[in-house]
Every structure is written in structure tokens, then in C-alpha cells.
């Protein structure tokens, strides 16, 4: 190998590592919109927090609705089409309580490395399932595992969906209640979008007791700190009263 060839090879390898890093960043980092436009926090114009719940509806969603109703706290639910077909009445209960419903794909696949056609069909099937059960056609999409991929931008555009990520991920599927609450309290700033879970992908009868207890403790603490709760649509709007 000549000296020049050696330099070139090193440079090409370095560029490949750098672009793999950039791609991983675009796929996973909530604030990056390179693969598909998304927001990860509200305007911060008001002391408002958006509570969002992914992976529902599940058998325990009605319990969560009861807790939210106690505080008159609106929230946004990113539901999976397959879960909506399994529990259509839980989905329509969420809508009837005045919460917002977003799209979280149909069967909760990792979208990375999937074809644009597959990605479009996942989003489109969930739109149809949610509309069928609740008469609401979602305007927001949250990608499973927060992973964006090539083709998602076009699918979102075709279906009129805005991507929504989060400013704080609760990790409520793996941490204990106290740790979840303290993590969320720490990240609760004006316009924050908190991401919790009222399901576990497509699992039937998932145990979401940590989430339920965390919400019971978190909501009154945030109210005490002067925050109120807004749906994603509202928290993104600078002029809501
Ligand atoms: Zn999910």
C-alpha cells in the first residue's frame, strides 16, 4: 500500500464511522429532525407540562383515566393500532374523557432498516384503527422506541402527521416509582413533554403499576409547583390561554 492509499483508506474509514455516528444520532436523538420532522418540547410560553402515554390502550388505561380525572388533567395518548383493535372501548374512553390521541404505529415495530412502504403501512393502519374506534384521526405521531428512519418523513407528510418526541423519558418500564417521579420532577420545566407508558408494546394485561403510582404522586407535586397540564396540541401553541 502506498502512503497516499493508506491515508485515503484511513480517511474513508473515519468518514464511515463519522456518518454511522451521524445516522445513529438522527435515528435516536429526540431533538434531531433530520430523518423526519419532530418536536420534543412545547413553546414554554406558560408554566405547562404535557403528559404523554405510549403503547396503550391497555386493560389498565381506565385506571389512569381515573387518576387524571381527579386532577382535571388533560393528556395525550400515543396508541398502537393493534391495541386499539383489541380494546376499542378503552380507546374511545380516552377520547370521551377529552384527551388527545396520537399515532404510535400499528404493531410497534422498530422502524429502523424498514422500507418506506412498510413504514407508511404501519402509520396508515394505526390511523385507520384509531379513527374507527374513536372517530378521531390523529395529527401527531410518536415513533416506537423513538427511532426514525428513511421514508418516515414522506409517510408523516402523506398522512398529515407531525412527529412528537419528548423532553423527558420516564423509563417507567424499568425503574421503580420513586426514581421515575424524581426523574420527571427534575425535567419538569415550562413546555416539557413527559413520556410515560400505559402499555408495553402489544402485550396483553401489562403491569403498569409503576406508571399509575408515579402519576398519582407526580401530578399533585407539579400542581404544587405552579404547573398545569396541556395536551400536545396546546403546549405547541404559543398563544393558548
Ligand atoms: Zn412505544
Short mmCIF file of C-alpha atoms and ligand atoms in Angstrom, two decimals:
data_model
loop_
_atom_site.label_atom_id
_atom_site.label_comp_id
_atom_site.label_asym_id
_atom_site.label_seq_id
_atom_site.Cartn_x
_atom_site.Cartn_y
_atom_site.Cartn_z
CA UNK A 1 0.00 0.00 0.00
CA UNK A 2 1.38 3.43 -0.89
CA UNK A 3 1.47 6.16 1.70
CA UNK A 4 -1.35 8.01 -0.13
CA UNK A 5 -3.52 4.88 -0.34
CA UNK A 6 -3.01 4.38 3.40
CA UNK A 7 -4.10 7.93 4.14
CA UNK A 8 -7.13 7.56 1.87
CA UNK A 9 -8.16 4.31 3.49
CA UNK A 10 -7.92 5.83 6.95
CA UNK A 11 -9.93 8.86 5.82
CA UNK A 12 -12.67 6.75 4.23
CA UNK A 13 -12.91 4.52 7.31
CA UNK A 14 -13.04 7.63 9.50
CA UNK A 15 -15.82 9.11 7.37
CA UNK A 16 -17.79 5.87 7.56
CA UNK A 17 -17.53 5.86 11.35
CA UNK A 18 -18.49 9.53 11.45
CA UNK A 19 -21.53 9.03 9.20
CA UNK A 20 -22.63 5.94 11.14
CA UNK A 21 -22.47 8.15 14.23
CA UNK A 22 -24.48 10.87 12.50
CA UNK A 23 -27.09 8.34 11.39
CA UNK A 24 -27.40 6.86 14.89
CA UNK A 25 -27.88 10.42 16.16
CA UNK A 26 -30.61 11.10 13.58
CA UNK A 27 -32.38 7.83 14.38
CA UNK A 28 -32.37 8.13 18.18
CA UNK A 29 -31.88 11.69 19.45
CA UNK A 30 -35.27 13.28 20.24
CA UNK A 31 -34.32 16.81 19.17
CA UNK A 32 -32.98 15.75 15.74
CA UNK A 33 -35.38 16.18 12.79
CA UNK A 34 -33.09 15.02 10.01
CA UNK A 35 -34.99 11.80 9.14
CA UNK A 36 -38.46 13.16 9.95
CA UNK A 37 -39.66 16.45 11.40
CA UNK A 38 -40.49 16.21 15.08
CA UNK A 39 -40.80 18.39 18.15
CA UNK A 40 -39.61 17.45 21.61
CA UNK A 41 -40.97 20.29 23.75
CA UNK A 42 -43.61 22.98 23.81
CA UNK A 43 -43.13 26.71 23.44
CA UNK A 44 -42.58 27.30 27.15
CA UNK A 45 -44.90 30.32 26.93
CA UNK A 46 -46.77 29.09 30.00
CA UNK A 47 -45.95 27.00 33.10
CA UNK A 48 -47.44 23.99 31.34
CA UNK A 49 -46.43 20.34 31.11
CA UNK A 50 -47.63 17.77 28.56
CA UNK A 51 -48.19 14.32 30.00
CA UNK A 52 -47.97 11.73 27.21
CA UNK A 53 -48.61 8.00 27.41
CA UNK A 54 -47.40 5.48 24.83
CA UNK A 55 -48.21 1.86 23.95
CA UNK A 56 -51.85 1.86 25.00
CA UNK A 57 -54.59 1.32 25.28
CA UNK A 58 -54.21 -1.49 27.80
CA UNK A 59 -56.52 -3.09 30.33
CA UNK A 60 -55.17 -0.59 32.89
CA UNK A 61 -55.79 2.56 30.86
CA UNK A 62 -59.17 3.20 32.58
CA UNK A 63 -57.35 3.36 35.95
CA UNK A 64 -55.03 6.00 34.56
CA UNK A 65 -58.03 7.96 33.27
CA UNK A 66 -59.47 7.97 36.79
CA UNK A 67 -56.29 9.48 38.24
CA UNK A 68 -56.13 12.17 35.54
CA UNK A 69 -59.82 12.98 36.01
CA UNK A 70 -59.25 13.54 39.74
CA UNK A 71 -56.98 16.48 38.85
CA UNK A 72 -58.80 17.51 35.70
CA UNK A 73 -55.50 16.96 33.87
CA UNK A 74 -55.64 16.60 30.09
CA UNK A 75 -53.05 14.30 28.49
CA UNK A 76 -52.04 12.85 25.14
CA UNK A 77 -52.09 9.12 24.38
CA UNK A 78 -49.97 7.69 21.57
CA UNK A 79 -51.79 4.47 20.83
CA UNK A 80 -50.89 1.41 18.77
CA UNK A 81 -53.43 0.34 16.14
CA UNK A 82 -53.29 -3.31 17.23
CA UNK A 83 -54.04 -2.37 20.85
CA UNK A 84 -56.93 -0.17 19.72
CA UNK A 85 -58.42 -3.07 17.74
CA UNK A 86 -58.02 -5.31 20.82
CA UNK A 87 -59.50 -2.77 23.26
CA UNK A 88 -61.64 -0.35 21.25
CA UNK A 89 -63.73 0.66 24.25
CA UNK A 90 -60.62 1.69 26.23
CA UNK A 91 -59.54 3.80 23.25
CA UNK A 92 -62.91 5.51 22.98
CA UNK A 93 -62.94 6.09 26.75
CA UNK A 94 -59.69 8.04 26.37
CA UNK A 95 -61.24 10.16 23.63
CA UNK A 96 -64.51 10.66 25.53
CA UNK A 97 -62.56 11.95 28.55
CA UNK A 98 -61.24 14.76 26.31
CA UNK A 99 -57.65 13.56 25.98
CA UNK A 100 -55.72 13.76 22.75
CA UNK A 101 -54.96 10.60 20.77
CA UNK A 102 -51.82 10.25 18.69
CA UNK A 103 -50.46 7.50 16.47
CA UNK A 104 -47.72 5.18 17.83
CA UNK A 105 -47.67 2.83 14.78
CA UNK A 106 -49.83 -0.22 14.29
CA UNK A 107 -47.76 -3.08 15.74
CA UNK A 108 -44.93 -1.20 17.49
CA UNK A 109 -42.04 -2.31 15.26
CA UNK A 110 -38.59 -0.71 15.26
CA UNK A 111 -38.81 1.39 12.08
CA UNK A 112 -35.03 1.50 11.55
CA UNK A 113 -33.92 -0.52 8.49
CA UNK A 114 -37.54 -0.94 7.29
CA UNK A 115 -38.72 0.03 3.79
CA UNK A 116 -40.67 3.26 3.16
CA UNK A 117 -43.69 1.10 2.18
CA UNK A 118 -43.59 -0.80 5.47
CA UNK A 119 -43.30 2.44 7.43
CA UNK A 120 -46.22 4.03 5.58
CA UNK A 121 -48.43 0.95 6.13
CA UNK A 122 -47.65 0.95 9.88
CA UNK A 123 -48.68 4.58 10.26
CA UNK A 124 -51.65 4.32 7.97
CA UNK A 125 -53.09 1.17 9.62
CA UNK A 126 -52.89 2.84 13.04
CA UNK A 127 -54.64 5.97 11.71
CA UNK A 128 -57.48 3.78 10.44
CA UNK A 129 -57.77 1.70 13.65
CA UNK A 130 -57.85 4.80 15.85
CA UNK A 131 -60.35 6.59 13.63
CA UNK A 132 -62.57 3.52 13.51
CA UNK A 133 -62.68 3.19 17.33
CA UNK A 134 -62.75 6.85 18.37
CA UNK A 135 -63.76 8.90 15.30
CA UNK A 136 -60.52 10.83 15.79
CA UNK A 137 -57.91 10.93 13.06
CA UNK A 138 -54.59 11.65 14.83
CA UNK A 139 -52.44 14.63 13.92
CA UNK A 140 -49.36 13.53 15.86
CA UNK A 141 -47.06 10.55 15.55
CA UNK A 142 -44.56 9.18 18.01
CA UNK A 143 -42.22 6.54 16.64
CA UNK A 144 -41.83 3.25 18.55
CA UNK A 145 -38.57 3.32 20.54
CA UNK A 146 -38.20 6.90 19.30
CA UNK A 147 -36.46 5.56 16.18
CA UNK A 148 -36.87 7.47 12.91
CA UNK A 149 -35.83 6.11 9.51
CA UNK A 150 -35.77 6.96 5.79
CA UNK A 151 -39.31 7.08 4.47
CA UNK A 152 -40.83 8.29 7.74
CA UNK A 153 -40.74 11.92 6.62
CA UNK A 154 -42.77 11.08 3.50
CA UNK A 155 -45.20 8.84 5.42
CA UNK A 156 -45.83 11.56 8.01
CA UNK A 157 -46.33 14.13 5.26
CA UNK A 158 -48.75 11.94 3.31
CA UNK A 159 -50.84 11.28 6.42
CA UNK A 160 -50.65 14.85 7.75
CA UNK A 161 -48.81 13.77 10.89
CA UNK A 162 -46.40 15.86 12.96
CA UNK A 163 -43.69 13.89 14.76
CA UNK A 164 -43.58 14.28 18.53
CA UNK A 165 -40.72 13.02 20.68
CA UNK A 166 -40.20 14.03 24.33
CA UNK A 167 -38.09 16.19 26.60
CA UNK A 168 -38.05 13.57 29.39
CA UNK A 169 -38.42 9.82 29.07
CA UNK A 170 -39.86 8.35 32.29
CA UNK A 171 -38.17 4.92 31.98
CA UNK A 172 -41.31 3.72 33.79
CA UNK A 173 -40.98 0.26 32.25
CA UNK A 174 -37.76 -0.45 34.13
CA UNK A 175 -37.34 1.88 37.11
CA UNK A 176 -39.09 2.00 40.47
CA UNK A 177 -41.76 4.60 41.21
CA UNK A 178 -39.58 6.89 43.35
CA UNK A 179 -36.88 7.05 40.68
CA UNK A 180 -39.44 7.71 37.93
CA UNK A 181 -41.06 10.53 39.91
CA UNK A 182 -37.77 12.20 40.76
CA UNK A 183 -36.57 11.94 37.14
CA UNK A 184 -39.78 13.54 35.87
CA UNK A 185 -39.79 16.27 38.52
CA UNK A 186 -36.24 17.15 37.58
CA UNK A 187 -37.17 17.52 33.91
CA UNK A 188 -40.43 19.34 34.55
CA UNK A 189 -39.75 22.78 33.11
CA UNK A 190 -42.10 25.07 31.15
CA UNK A 191 -43.16 23.34 27.95
CA UNK A 192 -41.76 19.93 28.89
CA UNK A 193 -43.20 16.86 27.18
CA UNK A 194 -43.02 13.91 29.57
CA UNK A 195 -43.19 10.41 28.07
CA UNK A 196 -44.75 7.60 30.13
CA UNK A 197 -46.45 4.33 29.18
CA UNK A 198 -49.94 2.93 29.72
CA UNK A 199 -48.97 -0.29 27.93
CA UNK A 200 -45.93 -2.36 26.95
CA UNK A 201 -45.83 -2.55 23.16
CA UNK A 202 -48.56 -5.10 22.22
CA UNK A 203 -48.50 -7.08 25.47
CA UNK A 204 -51.88 -8.11 26.88
CA UNK A 205 -52.58 -7.18 30.51
CA UNK A 206 -49.23 -5.42 31.02
CA UNK A 207 -48.25 -4.43 34.55
CA UNK A 208 -48.22 -0.63 34.55
CA UNK A 209 -48.48 -0.24 38.33
CA UNK A 210 -45.26 1.82 38.47
CA UNK A 211 -46.69 4.25 35.92
CA UNK A 212 -50.00 4.55 37.76
CA UNK A 213 -48.33 5.20 41.12
CA UNK A 214 -45.85 7.64 39.54
CA UNK A 215 -48.74 9.66 38.05
CA UNK A 216 -50.58 9.64 41.41
CA UNK A 217 -47.51 11.17 43.06
CA UNK A 218 -46.28 13.38 40.23
CA UNK A 219 -49.43 15.26 39.25
CA UNK A 220 -50.16 16.87 42.67
CA UNK A 221 -46.46 17.73 43.08
CA UNK A 222 -46.39 19.54 39.74
CA UNK A 223 -49.59 21.41 40.56
CA UNK A 224 -48.00 22.46 43.87
CA UNK A 225 -45.08 23.87 41.86
CA UNK A 226 -47.45 26.02 39.81
CA UNK A 227 -47.69 23.90 36.67
CA UNK A 228 -50.82 22.99 34.77
CA UNK A 229 -51.26 20.31 32.12
CA UNK A 230 -51.84 20.72 28.41
CA UNK A 231 -52.37 18.36 25.50
CA UNK A 232 -49.60 18.23 22.89
CA UNK A 233 -51.62 20.43 20.51
CA UNK A 234 -51.90 23.14 23.16
CA UNK A 235 -48.37 23.01 24.52
CA UNK A 236 -47.05 23.57 20.98
CA UNK A 237 -49.20 26.67 20.60
CA UNK A 238 -47.70 29.92 21.91
CA UNK A 239 -50.99 31.76 22.34
CA UNK A 240 -53.30 29.39 24.21
CA UNK A 241 -54.90 31.00 27.30
ZN1 LIG B 1 -43.73 2.51 22.48
#
